[in-house]
Amino acid sequence: MIMMDWLAKAMGLPDHFLSTSENGGGVIHTTACESTLFTLFVARDHLRLKSDTGSQNGHSTVSSSAINVSSMVAYGSKLAHSGVEKACLMGAVQYHPVGYDDNYSMRGHLLEKEIEADIEKGLTPFFVVATLGTIHCCSFDNLKELGEVCEKWGLWLHVDAAYAGSAFICPETRHLLAGIELVQSFNFNPHKWLQVQFDCSALWIKDRQKLDTVLHLDPIYLQHSKQDEIVDFRHWQIPLGRRFRSLKLWFVLRSFGVTGLQKWIRGTMDLAEYFADLITKSEHFELFRPRSMGLVCFRAKGSNDQNRALLKSLNEGREIHLIPAEIDDTYFLRLAICSTQTTQKDLDDVLNLMLRHLQKL
């Protein structure tokens, strides 16, 4: 609880996510996929277990007894991680991906259009995943607009910031958190970009009472004399047992300090900008979109097939390893700066290596 409060404060998250607040708190999961599945379960069953009927936030709702899981709908960007759709499959709910604007951002009006259409079909919207730092190209959904739509219709808004969330330790990036006060849960992976060993996925909940409503199972063999005095994290996760993940988070925060981690994050973004400049100046390569955080999305000037062949050649060469993505029928390569050992010379070498492999095609 102390570590999660330290981390929340370092990232500038709202006080209502702190364990010292009236209802909030944080827990460490294994991965962002687990946190998405967990919050989907909570949102789904909390809605179904509601005893009240009538109206919610000015809009008509159905009684809990009439809600069938198969009619419930969750939403995420078409660029959301596959873990969102997987959570919906495991939760037996429908998943309706939402489009994006020219900046690859899911916007409020696009979400609301889907919600209204589904309600007309007799479906029950209940859960939205906003991505801050999409896996394809590190784009950012419009959190404020999505939050306002979710508040209007009474939907749970979960944030998946698995990769890019680490950057919020730097104040200059926090404009991307505009609307965070409207979020029900927020998750990112310190094990991706914040120097913490795998696995360590940080999840904060705005209202922990909803966990007690949905997941509080209390058989006699799990009861103990202090259960009314402490936060019992078996209600905050899928398994009962827990690893002591907060210890490695403590070591990183105490070793680097907030200023040290800020310096590290800024340094990796500077290196990514350096590589983006190399791509821009090259006559053989081009950026797919401007550098975002520590990620550079680029491609060889040519066809998708040529870029596929280049990636195959590079990865088979085993000197570097790149992962591709494809958006709107454009195939591109991705380079993320995550290592403490990366230098500008390494990035010069990467460009020269790619040129050599390109010439062989």
C-alpha positions as semicolon CSV with decimal commas, in nm:
position;residue;x (nm);y (nm);z (nm)
1;M;0,000;0,000;0,000
2;I;0,288;0,234;0,082
3;M;0,467;0,157;-0,245
4;M;0,154;0,209;-0,454
5;D;0,091;0,542;-0,282
6;W;0,453;0,646;-0,344
7;L;0,419;0,555;-0,711
8;A;0,082;0,728;-0,752
9;K;0,220;1,049;-0,602
10;A;0,532;1,032;-0,821
11;M;0,311;1,008;-1,129
12;G;0,073;1,284;-1,028
13;L;-0,236;1,062;-1,005
14;P;-0,540;1,200;-0,818
15;D;-0,552;1,158;-0,442
16;H;-0,863;0,943;-0,464
17;F;-0,641;0,659;-0,593
18;L;-0,437;0,657;-0,271
19;S;-0,490;0,394;-0,002
20;T;-0,519;0,680;0,249
21;S;-0,826;0,813;0,066
22;E;-1,179;0,720;0,163
23;N;-1,232;0,454;-0,104
24;G;-0,927;0,424;-0,331
25;G;-0,611;0,218;-0,337
26;G;-0,364;0,028;-0,550
27;V;-0,253;-0,330;-0,603
28;I;0,027;-0,493;-0,800
29;H;-0,080;-0,748;-1,062
30;T;0,129;-0,956;-1,301
31;T;0,046;-0,786;-1,633
32;A;-0,182;-0,527;-1,786
33;C;-0,388;-0,808;-1,939
34;E;-0,466;-0,938;-1,590
35;S;-0,568;-0,590;-1,473
36;T;-0,798;-0,545;-1,773
37;L;-0,963;-0,882;-1,711
38;F;-0,996;-0,814;-1,339
39;T;-1,157;-0,471;-1,380
40;L;-1,389;-0,605;-1,650
41;F;-1,509;-0,874;-1,408
42;V;-1,568;-0,613;-1,138
43;A;-1,753;-0,376;-1,372
44;R;-1,962;-0,657;-1,520
45;D;-2,072;-0,816;-1,196
46;H;-2,117;-0,488;-1,010
47;L;-2,370;-0,383;-1,273
48;R;-2,549;-0,717;-1,262
49;L;-2,566;-0,723;-0,883
50;K;-2,718;-0,378;-0,850
51;S;-3,052;-0,398;-0,676
52;D;-3,176;-0,056;-0,781
53;T;-3,376;0,012;-1,097
54;G;-3,492;0,320;-1,279
55;S;-3,259;0,586;-1,409
56;Q;-2,887;0,637;-1,383
57;N;-2,727;0,976;-1,455
58;G;-3,045;1,081;-1,629
59;H;-3,054;0,785;-1,866
60;S;-3,280;0,484;-1,865
61;T;-3,134;0,160;-1,731
62;V;-3,259;-0,195;-1,709
63;S;-3,305;-0,391;-1,390
64;S;-3,013;-0,608;-1,286
65;S;-3,223;-0,923;-1,313
66;A;-3,283;-0,848;-1,681
67;I;-2,914;-0,807;-1,768
68;N;-2,777;-1,107;-1,953
69;V;-2,399;-1,130;-1,972
70;S;-2,411;-1,210;-2,343
71;S;-2,588;-0,877;-2,407
72;M;-2,326;-0,671;-2,224
73;V;-2,082;-0,471;-2,437
74;A;-1,728;-0,349;-2,373
75;Y;-1,544;-0,097;-2,592
76;G;-1,189;-0,012;-2,683
77;S;-1,004;0,145;-2,971
78;K;-0,937;-0,058;-3,283
79;L;-0,574;-0,002;-3,180
80;A;-0,624;-0,135;-2,826
81;H;-0,410;-0,428;-2,712
82;S;-0,542;-0,774;-2,794
83;G;-0,565;-0,831;-2,417
84;V;-0,883;-0,619;-2,416
85;E;-1,059;-0,848;-2,660
86;K;-0,922;-1,151;-2,475
87;A;-1,069;-1,020;-2,149
88;C;-1,407;-0,991;-2,320
89;L;-1,383;-1,347;-2,448
90;M;-1,304;-1,473;-2,099
91;G;-1,576;-1,256;-1,948
92;A;-1,833;-1,384;-2,202
93;V;-1,927;-1,028;-2,305
94;Q;-1,932;-0,865;-2,646
95;Y;-1,643;-0,649;-2,761
96;H;-1,708;-0,363;-3,002
97;P;-1,392;-0,187;-3,124
98;V;-1,423;0,187;-3,185
99;G;-1,257;0,388;-3,461
100;Y;-0,998;0,663;-3,424
101;D;-0,921;1,007;-3,561
102;D;-0,629;1,124;-3,777
103;N;-0,399;1,105;-3,473
104;Y;-0,503;0,743;-3,404
105;S;-0,693;0,857;-3,095
106;M;-1,029;0,718;-2,984
107;R;-1,258;1,017;-2,931
108;G;-1,571;1,074;-2,727
109;H;-1,813;1,123;-3,017
110;L;-1,695;0,802;-3,183
111;L;-1,754;0,607;-2,862
112;E;-2,093;0,763;-2,798
113;K;-2,210;0,678;-3,148
114;E;-2,133;0,310;-3,081
115;I;-2,302;0,321;-2,740
116;E;-2,621;0,474;-2,877
117;A;-2,637;0,221;-3,161
118;D;-2,593;-0,070;-2,919
119;I;-2,861;0,058;-2,682
120;E;-3,102;0,079;-2,974
121;K;-3,028;-0,289;-3,039
122;G;-3,121;-0,376;-2,679
123;L;-2,762;-0,431;-2,567
124;T;-2,609;-0,314;-2,238
125;P;-2,289;-0,105;-2,265
126;F;-2,090;-0,124;-1,940
127;F;-1,711;-0,101;-1,984
128;V;-1,461;0,110;-2,180
129;V;-1,084;0,072;-2,207
130;A;-0,897;0,390;-2,293
131;T;-0,542;0,331;-2,414
132;L;-0,269;0,579;-2,328
133;G;0,012;0,466;-2,556
134;T;-0,131;0,218;-2,807
135;I;0,085;-0,081;-2,888
136;H;0,075;-0,007;-3,262
137;C;0,216;0,345;-3,259
138;C;0,197;0,484;-2,902
139;S;-0,102;0,707;-2,974
140;F;-0,324;0,838;-2,694
141;D;-0,700;0,814;-2,664
142;N;-0,879;1,133;-2,555
143;L;-0,929;1,054;-2,188
144;K;-1,136;1,362;-2,102
145;E;-1,387;1,309;-2,382
146;L;-1,418;0,938;-2,311
147;G;-1,458;1,007;-1,939
148;E;-1,742;1,250;-2,001
149;V;-1,922;0,997;-2,222
150;C;-1,874;0,720;-1,965
151;E;-1,999;0,944;-1,685
152;K;-2,303;1,037;-1,892
153;W;-2,401;0,677;-1,963
154;G;-2,280;0,518;-1,639
155;L;-1,998;0,307;-1,788
156;W;-1,680;0,196;-1,611
157;L;-1,373;0,363;-1,766
158;H;-1,047;0,170;-1,733
159;V;-0,711;0,307;-1,852
160;D;-0,450;0,080;-2,006
161;A;-0,123;0,274;-2,002
162;A;0,094;-0,039;-1,995
163;Y;0,396;0,106;-2,175
164;A;0,357;0,484;-2,178
165;G;0,237;0,516;-1,819
166;S;0,596;0,519;-1,693
167;A;0,649;0,853;-1,867
168;F;0,394;1,022;-1,641
169;I;0,662;1,036;-1,375
170;C;0,777;1,338;-1,583
171;P;0,542;1,635;-1,525
172;E;0,574;1,759;-1,884
173;T;0,387;1,450;-2,011
174;R;0,089;1,474;-1,778
175;H;-0,126;1,680;-2,013
176;L;-0,206;1,338;-2,161
177;L;-0,376;1,253;-1,829
178;A;-0,640;1,525;-1,870
179;G;-0,967;1,366;-1,757
180;I;-0,805;1,117;-1,518
181;E;-1,048;1,230;-1,246
182;L;-1,326;1,059;-1,446
183;V;-1,151;0,720;-1,454
184;Q;-1,257;0,423;-1,239
185;S;-0,930;0,230;-1,272
186;F;-0,580;0,301;-1,401
187;N;-0,305;0,055;-1,488
188;F;0,051;0,061;-1,618
189;N;0,352;-0,172;-1,617
190;P;0,661;-0,046;-1,431
191;H;0,833;-0,357;-1,569
192;K;0,815;-0,212;-1,921
193;W;0,993;0,123;-1,892
194;L;1,057;0,207;-1,527
195;Q;1,353;-0,019;-1,451
196;V;1,148;-0,273;-1,250
197;Q;1,199;-0,644;-1,316
198;F;0,912;-0,842;-1,470
199;D;0,644;-0,891;-1,339
200;C;0,506;-0,573;-1,185
201;S;0,181;-0,422;-1,314
202;A;0,036;-0,136;-1,108
203;L;-0,343;-0,102;-1,083
204;W;-0,533;0,168;-0,894
205;I;-0,906;0,156;-0,817
206;K;-1,115;0,465;-0,746
207;D;-1,380;0,285;-0,539
208;R;-1,258;-0,027;-0,359
209;Q;-1,602;-0,085;-0,212
210;K;-1,706;-0,220;-0,552
211;L;-1,447;-0,495;-0,510
212;D;-1,603;-0,599;-0,180
213;T;-1,946;-0,606;-0,342
214;V;-1,840;-0,833;-0,626
215;L;-1,541;-1,039;-0,516
216;H;-1,575;-1,075;-0,140
217;L;-1,596;-1,449;-0,080
218;D;-1,534;-1,544;0,282
219;P;-1,526;-1,920;0,346
220;I;-1,433;-2,027;0,698
221;Y;-1,086;-2,144;0,594
222;L;-0,995;-1,791;0,478
223;Q;-1,132;-1,601;0,776
224;H;-0,898;-1,442;1,029
225;S;-0,922;-1,219;1,335
226;K;-0,801;-0,900;1,159
227;Q;-1,021;-0,912;0,850
228;D;-1,233;-0,614;0,955
229;E;-0,924;-0,405;1,026
230;I;-0,707;-0,446;0,716
231;V;-0,730;-0,436;0,337
232;D;-0,735;-0,797;0,219
233;F;-0,581;-0,809;-0,128
234;R;-0,727;-1,149;-0,211
235;H;-1,036;-0,948;-0,305
236;W;-0,826;-0,733;-0,542
237;Q;-0,707;-1,005;-0,776
238;I;-0,796;-1,337;-0,936
239;P;-0,567;-1,573;-0,735
240;L;-0,563;-1,589;-0,357
241;G;-0,185;-1,599;-0,307
242;R;0,042;-1,305;-0,376
243;R;0,408;-1,253;-0,455
244;F;0,600;-0,978;-0,272
245;R;0,631;-0,757;-0,581
246;S;0,637;-0,433;-0,384
247;L;0,990;-0,512;-0,264
248;K;1,147;-0,476;-0,609
249;L;0,945;-0,158;-0,662
250;W;1,088;-0,028;-0,334
251;F;1,445;-0,104;-0,448
252;V;1,398;0,086;-0,776
253;L;1,233;0,391;-0,617
254;R;1,497;0,408;-0,344
255;S;1,789;0,346;-0,581
256;F;1,698;0,589;-0,858
257;G;1,472;0,832;-0,675
258;V;1,203;1,020;-0,864
259;T;1,457;1,258;-1,019
260;G;1,671;0,966;-1,133
261;L;1,377;0,795;-1,298
262;Q;1,274;1,121;-1,464
263;K;1,626;1,160;-1,602
264;W;1,617;0,803;-1,732
265;I;1,279;0,844;-1,906
266;R;1,380;1,175;-2,063
267;G;1,707;1,024;-2,182
268;T;1,533;0,739;-2,362
269;M;1,294;0,982;-2,531
270;D;1,593;1,191;-2,644
271;L;1,752;0,878;-2,793
272;A;1,426;0,793;-2,971
273;E;1,416;1,147;-3,112
274;Y;1,775;1,103;-3,230
275;F;1,679;0,784;-3,415
276;A;1,372;0,954;-3,562
277;D;1,601;1,227;-3,698
278;L;1,822;0,960;-3,858
279;I;1,517;0,811;-4,029
280;T;1,395;1,153;-4,146
281;K;1,734;1,234;-4,302
282;S;1,765;0,895;-4,471
283;E;1,677;0,867;-4,839
284;H;1,574;0,504;-4,793
285;F;1,346;0,524;-4,488
286;E;1,055;0,735;-4,366
287;L;0,864;0,788;-4,043
288;F;0,516;0,640;-4,022
289;R;0,428;0,907;-3,765
290;P;0,627;1,140;-3,538
291;R;0,822;0,984;-3,251
292;S;0,599;0,916;-2,950
293;M;0,757;0,865;-2,607
294;G;1,044;0,619;-2,659
295;L;0,890;0,458;-2,970
296;V;0,981;0,528;-3,333
297;C;0,751;0,394;-3,605
298;F;0,914;0,388;-3,948
299;R;0,931;0,196;-4,275
300;A;1,145;0,155;-4,580
301;K;1,026;0,367;-4,869
302;G;0,848;0,109;-5,075
303;S;0,577;-0,155;-5,059
304;N;0,443;-0,345;-4,761
305;D;0,597;-0,662;-4,903
306;Q;0,939;-0,497;-4,914
307;N;0,905;-0,398;-4,548
308;R;0,797;-0,749;-4,452
309;A;1,101;-0,888;-4,630
310;L;1,326;-0,637;-4,453
311;L;1,191;-0,730;-4,111
312;K;1,234;-1,101;-4,184
313;S;1,594;-1,045;-4,291
314;L;1,675;-0,831;-3,986
315;N;1,526;-1,068;-3,731
316;E;1,683;-1,373;-3,892
317;G;2,018;-1,194;-3,876
318;R;1,979;-1,188;-3,494
319;E;2,175;-0,866;-3,442
320;I;1,860;-0,670;-3,361
321;H;1,499;-0,769;-3,316
322;L;1,208;-0,549;-3,431
323;I;0,831;-0,599;-3,406
324;P;0,599;-0,473;-3,681
325;A;0,253;-0,322;-3,684
326;E;-0,004;-0,243;-3,948
327;I;-0,259;0,039;-3,951
328;D;-0,501;0,109;-4,236
329;D;-0,313;-0,129;-4,466
330;T;0,025;0,034;-4,402
331;Y;0,288;-0,203;-4,266
332;F;0,569;-0,049;-4,061
333;L;0,847;-0,132;-3,816
334;R;0,880;-0,022;-3,454
335;L;1,191;0,057;-3,250
336;A;1,153;0,120;-2,877
337;I;1,432;0,248;-2,653
338;C;1,407;0,058;-2,323
339;S;1,763;-0,048;-2,237
340;T;1,994;0,140;-2,003
341;Q;2,283;0,045;-2,234
342;T;2,155;0,205;-2,557
343;T;2,369;0,486;-2,702
344;Q;2,356;0,709;-3,009
345;K;2,625;0,490;-3,163
346;D;2,399;0,188;-3,123
347;L;2,128;0,369;-3,316
348;D;2,375;0,469;-3,588
349;D;2,468;0,102;-3,612
350;V;2,100;0,003;-3,637
351;L;2,045;0,235;-3,933
352;N;2,356;0,108;-4,111
353;L;2,251;-0,251;-4,044
354;M;1,908;-0,188;-4,190
355;L;2,063;-0,028;-4,499
356;R;2,282;-0,334;-4,555
357;H;1,987;-0,570;-4,525
358;L;1,775;-0,347;-4,750
359;Q;2,040;-0,355;-5,022
360;K;2,036;-0,736;-5,017
361;L;1,663;-0,758;-5,096
